MMTF fields as JSON, N, C-alpha, C and O atoms, coordinates in Angstrom:
{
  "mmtfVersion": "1.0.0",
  "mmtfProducer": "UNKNOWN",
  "numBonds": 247,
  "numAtoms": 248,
  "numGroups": 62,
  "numChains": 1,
  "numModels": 1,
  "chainsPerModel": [1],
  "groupsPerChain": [62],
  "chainIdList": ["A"],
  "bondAtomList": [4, 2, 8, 6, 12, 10, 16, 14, 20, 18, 24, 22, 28, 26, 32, 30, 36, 34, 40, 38, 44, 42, 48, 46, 52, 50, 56, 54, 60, 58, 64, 62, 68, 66, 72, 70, 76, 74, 80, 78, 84, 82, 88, 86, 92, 90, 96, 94, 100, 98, 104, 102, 108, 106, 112, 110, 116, 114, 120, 118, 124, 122, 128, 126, 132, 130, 136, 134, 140, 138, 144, 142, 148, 146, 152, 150, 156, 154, 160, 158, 164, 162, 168, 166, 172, 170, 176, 174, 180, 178, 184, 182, 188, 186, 192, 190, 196, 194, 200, 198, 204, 202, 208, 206, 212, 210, 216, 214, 220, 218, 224, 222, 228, 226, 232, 230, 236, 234, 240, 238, 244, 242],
  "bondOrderList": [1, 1, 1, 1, 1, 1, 1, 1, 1, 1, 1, 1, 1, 1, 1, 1, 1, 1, 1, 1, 1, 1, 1, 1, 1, 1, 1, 1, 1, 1, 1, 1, 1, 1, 1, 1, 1, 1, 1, 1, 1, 1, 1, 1, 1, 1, 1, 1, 1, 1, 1, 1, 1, 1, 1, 1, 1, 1, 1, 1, 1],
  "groupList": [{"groupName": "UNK", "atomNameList": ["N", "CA", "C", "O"], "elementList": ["N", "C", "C", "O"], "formalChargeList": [0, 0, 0, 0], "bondAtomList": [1, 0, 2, 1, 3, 2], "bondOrderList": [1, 1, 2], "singleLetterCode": "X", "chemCompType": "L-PEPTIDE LINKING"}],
  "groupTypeList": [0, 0, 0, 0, 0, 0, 0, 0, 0, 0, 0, 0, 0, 0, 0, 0, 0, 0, 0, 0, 0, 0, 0, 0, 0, 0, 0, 0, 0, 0, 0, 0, 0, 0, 0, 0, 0, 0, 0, 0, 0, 0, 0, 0, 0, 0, 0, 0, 0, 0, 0, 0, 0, 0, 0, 0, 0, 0, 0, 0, 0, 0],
  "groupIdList": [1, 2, 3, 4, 5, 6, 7, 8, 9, 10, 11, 12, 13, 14, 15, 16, 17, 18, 19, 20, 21, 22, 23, 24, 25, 26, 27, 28, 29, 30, 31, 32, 33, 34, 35, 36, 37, 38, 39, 40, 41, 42, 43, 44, 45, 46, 47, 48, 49, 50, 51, 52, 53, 54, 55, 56, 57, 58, 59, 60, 61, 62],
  "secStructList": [7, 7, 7, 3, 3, 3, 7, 7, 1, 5, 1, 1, 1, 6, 6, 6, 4, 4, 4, 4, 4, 7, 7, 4, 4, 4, 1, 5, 7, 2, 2, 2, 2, 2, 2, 2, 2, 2, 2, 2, 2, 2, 6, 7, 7, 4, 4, 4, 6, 6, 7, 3, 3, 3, 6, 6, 1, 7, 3, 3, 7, 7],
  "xCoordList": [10.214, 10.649, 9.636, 9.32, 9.085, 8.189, 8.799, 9.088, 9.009, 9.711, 8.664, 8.389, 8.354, 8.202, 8.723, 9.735, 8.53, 9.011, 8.936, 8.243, 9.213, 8.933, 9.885, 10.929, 9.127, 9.793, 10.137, 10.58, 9.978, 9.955, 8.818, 7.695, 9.026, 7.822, 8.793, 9.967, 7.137, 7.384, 6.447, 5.427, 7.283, 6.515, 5.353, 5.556, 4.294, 2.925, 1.658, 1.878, 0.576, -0.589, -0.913, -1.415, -0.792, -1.083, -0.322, -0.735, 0.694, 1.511, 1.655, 2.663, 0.555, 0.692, 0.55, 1.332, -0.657, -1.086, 0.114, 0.316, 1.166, 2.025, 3.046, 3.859, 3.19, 5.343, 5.252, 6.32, 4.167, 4.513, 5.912, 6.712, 6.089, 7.066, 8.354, 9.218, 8.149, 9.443, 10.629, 10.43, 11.973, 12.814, 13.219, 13.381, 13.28, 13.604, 14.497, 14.376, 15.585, 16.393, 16.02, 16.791, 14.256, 13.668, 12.135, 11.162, 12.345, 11.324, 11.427, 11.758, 11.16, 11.734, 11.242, 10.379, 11.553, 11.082, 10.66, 10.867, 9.331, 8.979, 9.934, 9.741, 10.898, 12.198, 12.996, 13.225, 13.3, 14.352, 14.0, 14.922, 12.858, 12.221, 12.217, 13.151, 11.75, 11.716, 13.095, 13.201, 14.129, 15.221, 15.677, 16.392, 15.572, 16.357, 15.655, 16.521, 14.122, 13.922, 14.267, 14.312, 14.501, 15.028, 16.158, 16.381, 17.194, 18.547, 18.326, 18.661, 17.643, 17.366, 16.632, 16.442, 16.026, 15.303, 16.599, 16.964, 17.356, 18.578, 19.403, 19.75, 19.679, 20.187, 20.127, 21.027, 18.406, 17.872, 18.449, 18.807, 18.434, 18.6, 17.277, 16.274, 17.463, 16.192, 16.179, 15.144, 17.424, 17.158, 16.929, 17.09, 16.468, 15.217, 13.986, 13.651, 13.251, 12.331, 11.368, 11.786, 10.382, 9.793, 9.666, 8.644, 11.367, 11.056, 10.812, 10.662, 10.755, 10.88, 11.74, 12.752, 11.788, 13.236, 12.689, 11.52, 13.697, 13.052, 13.797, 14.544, 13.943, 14.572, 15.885, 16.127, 16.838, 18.169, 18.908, 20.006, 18.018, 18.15, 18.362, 18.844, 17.937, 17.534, 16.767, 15.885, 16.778, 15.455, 14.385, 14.767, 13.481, 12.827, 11.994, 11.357, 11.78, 11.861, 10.288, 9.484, 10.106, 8.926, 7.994, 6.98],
  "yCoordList": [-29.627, -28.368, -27.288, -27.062, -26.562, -25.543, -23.938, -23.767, -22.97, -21.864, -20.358, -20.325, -19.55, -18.492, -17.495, -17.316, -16.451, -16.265, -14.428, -14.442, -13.337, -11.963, -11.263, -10.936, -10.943, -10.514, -8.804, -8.258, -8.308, -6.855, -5.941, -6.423, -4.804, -3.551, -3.914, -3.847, -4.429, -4.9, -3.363, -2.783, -3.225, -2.338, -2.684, -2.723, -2.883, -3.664, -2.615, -1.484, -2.941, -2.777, -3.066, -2.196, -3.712, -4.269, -3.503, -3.291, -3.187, -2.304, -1.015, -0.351, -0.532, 0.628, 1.718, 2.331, 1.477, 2.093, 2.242, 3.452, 1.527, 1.152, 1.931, 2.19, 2.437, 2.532, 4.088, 4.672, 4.89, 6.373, 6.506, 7.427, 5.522, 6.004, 5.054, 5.05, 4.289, 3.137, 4.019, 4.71, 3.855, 4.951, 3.581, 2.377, 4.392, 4.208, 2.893, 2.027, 3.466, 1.698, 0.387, -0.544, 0.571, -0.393, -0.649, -0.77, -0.681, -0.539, -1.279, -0.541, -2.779, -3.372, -4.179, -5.007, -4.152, -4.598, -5.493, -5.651, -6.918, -7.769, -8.936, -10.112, -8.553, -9.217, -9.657, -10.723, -8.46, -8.026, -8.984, -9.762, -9.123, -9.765, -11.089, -11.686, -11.63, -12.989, -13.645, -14.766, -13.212, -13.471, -13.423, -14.369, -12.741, -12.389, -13.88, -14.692, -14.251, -14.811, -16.5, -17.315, -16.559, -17.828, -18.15, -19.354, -17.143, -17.192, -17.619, -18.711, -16.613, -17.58, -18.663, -19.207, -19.313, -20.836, -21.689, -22.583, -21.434, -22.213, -22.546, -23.691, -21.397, -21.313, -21.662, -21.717, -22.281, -22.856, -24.384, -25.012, -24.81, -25.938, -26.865, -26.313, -28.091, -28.59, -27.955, -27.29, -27.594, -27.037, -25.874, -25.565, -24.734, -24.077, -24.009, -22.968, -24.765, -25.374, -24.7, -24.841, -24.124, -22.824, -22.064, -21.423, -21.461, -20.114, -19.565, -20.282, -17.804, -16.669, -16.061, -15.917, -15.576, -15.546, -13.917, -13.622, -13.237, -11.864, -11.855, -12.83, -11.427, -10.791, -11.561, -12.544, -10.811, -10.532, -11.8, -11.829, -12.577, -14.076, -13.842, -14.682, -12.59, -12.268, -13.017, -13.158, -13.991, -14.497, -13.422, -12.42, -13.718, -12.594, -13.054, -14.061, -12.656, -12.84, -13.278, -12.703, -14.254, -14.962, -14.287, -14.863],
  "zCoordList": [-3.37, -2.8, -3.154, -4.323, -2.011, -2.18, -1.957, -0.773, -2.643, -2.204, -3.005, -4.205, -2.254, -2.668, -3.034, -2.357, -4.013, -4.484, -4.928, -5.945, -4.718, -5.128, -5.412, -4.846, -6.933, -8.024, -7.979, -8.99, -7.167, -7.052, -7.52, -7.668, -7.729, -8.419, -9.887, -10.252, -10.547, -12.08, -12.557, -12.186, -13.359, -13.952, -15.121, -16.335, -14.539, -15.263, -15.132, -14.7, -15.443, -14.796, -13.536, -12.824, -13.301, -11.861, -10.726, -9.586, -11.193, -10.069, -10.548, -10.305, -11.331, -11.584, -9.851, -9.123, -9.881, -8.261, -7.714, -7.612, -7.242, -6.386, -6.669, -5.781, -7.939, -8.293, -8.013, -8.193, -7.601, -7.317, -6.254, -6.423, -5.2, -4.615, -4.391, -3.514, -5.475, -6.291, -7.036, -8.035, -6.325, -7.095, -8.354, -8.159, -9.641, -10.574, -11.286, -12.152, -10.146, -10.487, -9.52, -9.287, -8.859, -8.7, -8.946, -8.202, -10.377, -10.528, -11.977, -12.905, -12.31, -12.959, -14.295, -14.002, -15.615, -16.566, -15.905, -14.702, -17.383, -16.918, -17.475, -17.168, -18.252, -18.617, -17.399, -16.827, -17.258, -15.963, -14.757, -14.511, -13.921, -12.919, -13.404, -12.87, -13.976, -14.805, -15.083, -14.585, -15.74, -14.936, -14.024, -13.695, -13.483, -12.187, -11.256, -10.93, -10.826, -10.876, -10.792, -9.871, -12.388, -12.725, -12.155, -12.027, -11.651, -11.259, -10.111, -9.651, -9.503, -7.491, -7.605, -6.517, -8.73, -8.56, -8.99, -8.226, -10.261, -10.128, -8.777, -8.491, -7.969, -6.564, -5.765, -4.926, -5.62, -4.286, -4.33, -5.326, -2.938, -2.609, -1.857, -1.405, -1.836, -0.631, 0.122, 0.157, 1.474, 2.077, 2.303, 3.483, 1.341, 1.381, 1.025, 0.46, 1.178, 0.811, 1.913, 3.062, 1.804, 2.652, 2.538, 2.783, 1.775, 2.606, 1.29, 0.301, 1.254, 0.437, -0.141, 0.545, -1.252, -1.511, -2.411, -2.657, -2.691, -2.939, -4.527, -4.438, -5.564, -6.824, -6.895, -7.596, -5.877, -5.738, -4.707, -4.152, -4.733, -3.8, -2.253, -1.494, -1.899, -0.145, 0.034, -0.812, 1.472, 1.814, 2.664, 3.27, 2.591, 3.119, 4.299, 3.991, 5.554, 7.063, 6.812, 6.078, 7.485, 7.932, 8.65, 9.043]
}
């Protein structure tokens, strides 16, 4: 099973550039994402195997 996977605006370096116009309660430890995470990989089944899946276990449109 292959599934992708995005973790939201982590609040890192890397997304520093980015979070100027991220409101607050999304804008997310690297705790926070990393679980959250793990929860939609527990969740998945074969048959999603493809697709994208966002934080909060939305799939996210092709």
């Amino acid at each position: 099973m292959v599934a992708g996977l995005h973790p939201g605006t982590v609040d890192t370096a890397l997304s520093a550039p980015f979070q100027r116009g991220v409101k607050p309660e999304k804008l997310f430890s690297p705790a926070f994402s990393a679980a959250s995470l793990l929860t939609v990989i527990e969740g998945l089944t074969p048959a999603d195997s493809g697709g994208v899946f966002a934080w909060d276990s939305a799939r996210i449109p092709e």
